[in-house]
Amino acid sequence: ITFNYGRTINLMKWNAMDRTASYEPEIFPALRINDFNPLCVNVFSTGKVVVLGLKSLDFNDTLDKIILYMHMFVQ
């Protein structure tokens, strides 16, 4: 699943404040949110999000949590 939040996200700030996220821009340009295992949630600074590993399209609770995280780190 992919979606666009529509706002720029400060990934450096997010990484510094959230120990459950990992961001290595030299290796991969997205921040990975580790709270949603076994899902792989990658957030790009453009506000685009890629969610891998979904078994069904019913993921509204997960989507709401991702958007809440993103809202805290809007530039």
N, CA, C and O atoms as a GROMACS GRO file, in nm:
protein
  300
    1ILE      N    1   0.086  -0.117   0.000
    1ILE     CA    2   0.000   0.000   0.000
    1ILE      C    3   0.090   0.123   0.000
    1ILE      O    4   0.192   0.126   0.069
    2THR      N    5   0.053   0.222  -0.077
    2THR     CA    6   0.123   0.351  -0.074
    2THR      C    7   0.019   0.461  -0.054
    2THR      O    8  -0.096   0.448  -0.097
    3PHE      N    9   0.061   0.569   0.010
    3PHE     CA   10  -0.023   0.687   0.018
    3PHE      C   11   0.066   0.810   0.035
    3PHE      O   12   0.184   0.800   0.070
    4ASN      N   13   0.007   0.924   0.010
    4ASN     CA   14   0.079   1.050   0.018
    4ASN      C   15   0.014   1.137   0.125
    4ASN      O   16  -0.104   1.171   0.115
    5TYR      N   17   0.091   1.172   0.228
    5TYR     CA   18   0.042   1.257   0.336
    5TYR      C   19   0.022   1.400   0.288
    5TYR      O   20  -0.062   1.473   0.342
    6GLY      N   21   0.097   1.441   0.186
    6GLY     CA   22   0.079   1.572   0.126
    6GLY      C   23   0.158   1.684   0.193
    6GLY      O   24   0.142   1.801   0.156
    7ARG      N   25   0.241   1.651   0.288
    7ARG     CA   26   0.324   1.751   0.357
    7ARG      C   27   0.466   1.696   0.369
    7ARG      O   28   0.487   1.575   0.370
    8THR      N   29   0.562   1.786   0.379
    8THR     CA   30   0.702   1.747   0.397
    8THR      C   31   0.724   1.705   0.543
    8THR      O   32   0.672   1.769   0.635
    9ILE      N   33   0.799   1.598   0.562
    9ILE     CA   34   0.825   1.542   0.695
    9ILE      C   35   0.973   1.557   0.729
    9ILE      O   36   1.059   1.530   0.645
   10ASN      N   37   1.003   1.601   0.852
   10ASN     CA   38   1.140   1.614   0.898
   10ASN      C   39   1.185   1.479   0.956
   10ASN      O   40   1.161   1.449   1.072
   11LEU      N   41   1.251   1.400   0.873
   11LEU     CA   42   1.292   1.266   0.914
   11LEU      C   43   1.406   1.268   1.016
   11LEU      O   44   1.413   1.180   1.101
   12MET      N   45   1.493   1.365   1.008
   12MET     CA   46   1.605   1.375   1.104
   12MET      C   47   1.550   1.401   1.245
   12MET      O   48   1.595   1.338   1.341
   13LYS      N   49   1.455   1.491   1.257
   13LYS     CA   50   1.393   1.521   1.387
   13LYS      C   51   1.318   1.399   1.440
   13LYS      O   52   1.328   1.366   1.558
   14TRP      N   53   1.244   1.334   1.351
   14TRP     CA   54   1.169   1.215   1.390
   14TRP      C   55   1.263   1.108   1.444
   14TRP      O   56   1.237   1.049   1.549
   15ASN      N   57   1.371   1.084   1.373
   15ASN     CA   58   1.468   0.983   1.414
   15ASN      C   59   1.531   1.018   1.549
   15ASN      O   60   1.555   0.929   1.631
   16ALA      N   61   1.558   1.145   1.571
   16ALA     CA   62   1.621   1.188   1.696
   16ALA      C   63   1.526   1.175   1.816
   16ALA      O   64   1.571   1.150   1.927
   17MET      N   65   1.397   1.190   1.793
   17MET     CA   66   1.301   1.190   1.903
   17MET      C   67   1.232   1.056   1.924
   17MET      O   68   1.171   1.034   2.029
   18ASP      N   69   1.239   0.966   1.829
   18ASP     CA   70   1.166   0.841   1.836
   18ASP      C   71   1.262   0.724   1.821
   18ASP      O   72   1.314   0.699   1.713
   19ARG      N   73   1.285   0.652   1.930
   19ARG     CA   74   1.379   0.540   1.927
   19ARG      C   75   1.322   0.416   1.857
   19ARG      O   76   1.395   0.321   1.832
   20THR      N   77   1.192   0.418   1.825
   20THR     CA   78   1.134   0.304   1.754
   20THR      C   79   1.147   0.320   1.603
   20THR      O   80   1.103   0.232   1.528
   21ALA      N   81   1.205   0.429   1.558
   21ALA     CA   82   1.224   0.453   1.415
   21ALA      C   83   1.373   0.441   1.382
   21ALA      O   84   1.459   0.465   1.467
   22SER      N   85   1.400   0.405   1.258
   22SER     CA   86   1.540   0.400   1.214
   22SER      C   87   1.552   0.473   1.080
   22SER      O   88   1.471   0.456   0.989
   23TYR      N   89   1.657   0.554   1.072
   23TYR     CA   90   1.679   0.637   0.952
   23TYR      C   91   1.828   0.648   0.927
   23TYR      O   92   1.902   0.705   1.007
   24GLU      N   93   1.870   0.594   0.816
   24GLU     CA   94   2.009   0.602   0.770
   24GLU      C   95   2.006   0.655   0.627
   24GLU      O   96   2.003   0.576   0.533
   25PRO      N   97   2.008   0.788   0.608
   25PRO     CA   98   1.992   0.844   0.474
   25PRO      C   99   2.101   0.805   0.376
   25PRO      O  100   2.081   0.811   0.254
   26GLU      N  101   2.218   0.765   0.426
   26GLU     CA  102   2.325   0.723   0.336
   26GLU      C  103   2.296   0.586   0.276
   26GLU      O  104   2.347   0.552   0.170
   27ILE      N  105   2.213   0.506   0.346
   27ILE     CA  106   2.181   0.371   0.301
   27ILE      C  107   2.049   0.366   0.225
   27ILE      O  108   2.040   0.304   0.120
   28PHE      N  109   1.945   0.434   0.280
   28PHE     CA  110   1.811   0.431   0.221
   28PHE      C  111   1.742   0.562   0.256
   28PHE      O  112   1.749   0.605   0.371
   29PRO      N  113   1.675   0.627   0.161
   29PRO     CA  114   1.621   0.762   0.184
   29PRO      C  115   1.492   0.769   0.265
   29PRO      O  116   1.433   0.876   0.275
   30ALA      N  117   1.447   0.658   0.323
   30ALA     CA  118   1.323   0.659   0.400
   30ALA      C  119   1.350   0.624   0.546
   30ALA      O  120   1.446   0.555   0.578
   31LEU      N  121   1.262   0.672   0.632
   31LEU     CA  122   1.264   0.636   0.773
   31LEU      C  123   1.173   0.514   0.790
   31LEU      O  124   1.063   0.511   0.734
   32ARG      N  125   1.218   0.416   0.865
   32ARG     CA  126   1.137   0.297   0.890
   32ARG      C  127   1.080   0.304   1.030
   32ARG      O  128   1.154   0.323   1.127
   33ILE      N  129   0.948   0.288   1.040
   33ILE     CA  130   0.882   0.283   1.170
   33ILE      C  131   0.878   0.137   1.212
   33ILE      O  132   0.820   0.053   1.143
   34ASN      N  133   0.939   0.107   1.326
   34ASN     CA  134   0.952  -0.032   1.371
   34ASN      C  135   0.838  -0.077   1.462
   34ASN      O  136   0.838  -0.192   1.507
   35ASP      N  137   0.741   0.010   1.491
   35ASP     CA  138   0.630  -0.024   1.581
   35ASP      C  139   0.529  -0.119   1.522
   35ASP      O  140   0.447  -0.175   1.595
   36PHE      N  141   0.532  -0.140   1.393
   36PHE     CA  142   0.425  -0.213   1.326
   36PHE      C  143   0.468  -0.351   1.277
   36PHE      O  144   0.412  -0.401   1.179
   37ASN      N  145   0.565  -0.413   1.342
   37ASN     CA  146   0.610  -0.546   1.300
   37ASN      C  147   0.493  -0.641   1.299
   37ASN      O  148   0.414  -0.638   1.393
   38PRO      N  149   0.478  -0.726   1.200
   38PRO     CA  150   0.571  -0.761   1.094
   38PRO      C  151   0.563  -0.672   0.971
   38PRO      O  152   0.626  -0.701   0.870
   39LEU      N  153   0.486  -0.563   0.977
   39LEU     CA  154   0.478  -0.472   0.863
   39LEU      C  155   0.606  -0.392   0.851
   39LEU      O  156   0.674  -0.366   0.949
   40CYS      N  157   0.637  -0.354   0.730
   40CYS     CA  158   0.750  -0.266   0.703
   40CYS      C  159   0.690  -0.133   0.657
   40CYS      O  160   0.633  -0.125   0.548
   41VAL      N  161   0.702  -0.028   0.740
   41VAL     CA  162   0.645   0.103   0.710
   41VAL      C  163   0.760   0.199   0.683
   41VAL      O  164   0.838   0.231   0.773
   42ASN      N  165   0.770   0.246   0.559
   42ASN     CA  166   0.874   0.340   0.518
   42ASN      C  167   0.811   0.475   0.489
   42ASN      O  168   0.716   0.486   0.411
   43VAL      N  169   0.866   0.580   0.554
   43VAL     CA  170   0.817   0.716   0.535
   43VAL      C  171   0.927   0.797   0.468
   43VAL      O  172   1.041   0.798   0.515
   44PHE      N  173   0.893   0.864   0.360
   44PHE     CA  174   0.988   0.948   0.288
   44PHE      C  175   0.966   1.094   0.326
   44PHE      O  176   0.855   1.131   0.366
   45SER      N  177   1.068   1.175   0.313
   45SER     CA  178   1.059   1.316   0.353
   45SER      C  179   0.955   1.392   0.271
   45SER      O  180   0.909   1.498   0.314
   46THR      N  181   0.918   1.342   0.155
   46THR     CA  182   0.817   1.406   0.071
   46THR      C  183   0.676   1.386   0.126
   46THR      O  184   0.582   1.449   0.080
   47GLY      N  185   0.662   1.298   0.226
   47GLY     CA  186   0.532   1.268   0.283
   47GLY      C  187   0.472   1.141   0.226
   47GLY      O  188   0.361   1.102   0.264
   48LYS      N  189   0.543   1.077   0.137
   48LYS     CA  190   0.493   0.952   0.080
   48LYS      C  191   0.529   0.837   0.173
   48LYS      O  192   0.635   0.835   0.236
   49VAL      N  193   0.438   0.739   0.179
   49VAL     CA  194   0.454   0.625   0.269
   49VAL      C  195   0.432   0.497   0.190
   49VAL      O  196   0.341   0.488   0.108
   50VAL      N  197   0.516   0.398   0.218
   50VAL     CA  198   0.502   0.265   0.159
   50VAL      C  199   0.489   0.166   0.274
   50VAL      O  200   0.574   0.161   0.363
   51VAL      N  201   0.381   0.088   0.271
   51VAL     CA  202   0.357  -0.014   0.374
   51VAL      C  203   0.364  -0.150   0.306
   51VAL      O  204   0.288  -0.178   0.213
   52LEU      N  205   0.455  -0.233   0.353
   52LEU     CA  206   0.474  -0.368   0.297
   52LEU      C  207   0.436  -0.472   0.400
   52LEU      O  208   0.452  -0.451   0.520
   53GLY      N  209   0.385  -0.584   0.353
   53GLY     CA  210   0.357  -0.696   0.441
   53GLY      C  211   0.213  -0.708   0.487
   53GLY      O  212   0.184  -0.789   0.575
   54LEU      N  213   0.123  -0.628   0.432
   54LEU     CA  214  -0.018  -0.637   0.471
   54LEU      C  215  -0.080  -0.766   0.420
   54LEU      O  216  -0.054  -0.809   0.308
   55LYS      N  217  -0.160  -0.828   0.503
   55LYS     CA  218  -0.231  -0.950   0.464
   55LYS      C  219  -0.371  -0.919   0.412
   55LYS      O  220  -0.431  -1.000   0.342
   56SER      N  221  -0.424  -0.801   0.447
   56SER     CA  222  -0.556  -0.759   0.400
   56SER      C  223  -0.557  -0.606   0.386
   56SER      O  224  -0.463  -0.539   0.429
   57LEU      N  225  -0.660  -0.554   0.326
   57LEU     CA  226  -0.671  -0.409   0.308
   57LEU      C  227  -0.737  -0.341   0.427
   57LEU      O  228  -0.761  -0.220   0.422
   58ASP      N  229  -0.768  -0.414   0.532
   58ASP     CA  230  -0.828  -0.357   0.652
   58ASP      C  231  -0.718  -0.318   0.750
   58ASP      O  232  -0.682  -0.395   0.839
   59PHE      N  233  -0.665  -0.199   0.731
   59PHE     CA  234  -0.554  -0.154   0.816
   59PHE      C  235  -0.578  -0.011   0.864
   59PHE      O  236  -0.483   0.066   0.879
   60ASN      N  237  -0.704   0.026   0.887
   60ASN     CA  238  -0.737   0.163   0.927
   60ASN      C  239  -0.671   0.204   1.058
   60ASN      O  240  -0.626   0.318   1.070
   61ASP      N  241  -0.663   0.115   1.158
   61ASP     CA  242  -0.599   0.149   1.285
   61ASP      C  243  -0.451   0.179   1.265
   61ASP      O  244  -0.398   0.275   1.321
   62THR      N  245  -0.386   0.098   1.184
   62THR     CA  246  -0.244   0.120   1.154
   62THR      C  247  -0.225   0.250   1.080
   62THR      O  248  -0.133   0.326   1.110
   63LEU      N  249  -0.310   0.277   0.983
   63LEU     CA  250  -0.302   0.401   0.906
   63LEU      C  251  -0.321   0.523   0.995
   63LEU      O  252  -0.250   0.622   0.980
   64ASP      N  253  -0.415   0.517   1.088
   64ASP     CA  254  -0.437   0.628   1.180
   64ASP      C  255  -0.314   0.655   1.266
   64ASP      O  256  -0.279   0.771   1.290
   65LYS      N  257  -0.248   0.550   1.313
   65LYS     CA  258  -0.127   0.566   1.394
   65LYS      C  259  -0.013   0.625   1.311
   65LYS      O  260   0.061   0.711   1.360
   66ILE      N  261   0.002   0.581   1.188
   66ILE     CA  262   0.106   0.635   1.100
   66ILE      C  263   0.084   0.783   1.077
   66ILE      O  264   0.178   0.862   1.084
   67ILE      N  265  -0.039   0.822   1.049
   67ILE     CA  266  -0.071   0.963   1.024
   67ILE      C  267  -0.048   1.047   1.150
   67ILE      O  268  -0.002   1.160   1.140
   68LEU      N  269  -0.080   0.992   1.268
   68LEU     CA  270  -0.055   1.064   1.393
   68LEU      C  271   0.094   1.089   1.411
   68LEU      O  272   0.133   1.200   1.448
   69TYR      N  273   0.177   0.989   1.386
   69TYR     CA  274   0.322   1.006   1.392
   69TYR      C  275   0.368   1.115   1.296
   69TYR      O  276   0.444   1.205   1.333
   70MET      N  277   0.320   1.106   1.173
   70MET     CA  278   0.362   1.201   1.071
   70MET      C  279   0.323   1.345   1.106
   70MET      O  280   0.398   1.439   1.080
   71HIS      N  281   0.207   1.360   1.165
   71HIS     CA  282   0.158   1.493   1.203
   71HIS      C  283   0.253   1.562   1.301
   71HIS      O  284   0.266   1.685   1.299
   72MET      N  285   0.318   1.485   1.387
   72MET     CA  286   0.408   1.543   1.487
   72MET      C  287   0.537   1.596   1.424
   72MET      O  288   0.604   1.680   1.485
   73PHE      N  289   0.573   1.551   1.306
   73PHE     CA  290   0.702   1.587   1.248
   73PHE      C  291   0.690   1.660   1.114
   73PHE      O  292   0.782   1.655   1.032
   74VAL      N  293   0.577   1.727   1.091
   74VAL     CA  294   0.558   1.805   0.969
   74VAL      C  295   0.651   1.925   0.974
   74VAL      O  296   0.668   1.988   1.078
   75GLN      N  297   0.712   1.957   0.860
   75GLN     CA  298   0.801   2.074   0.854
   75GLN      C  299   0.721   2.198   0.828
   75GLN      O  300   0.777   2.307   0.819
   0.00000   0.00000   0.00000
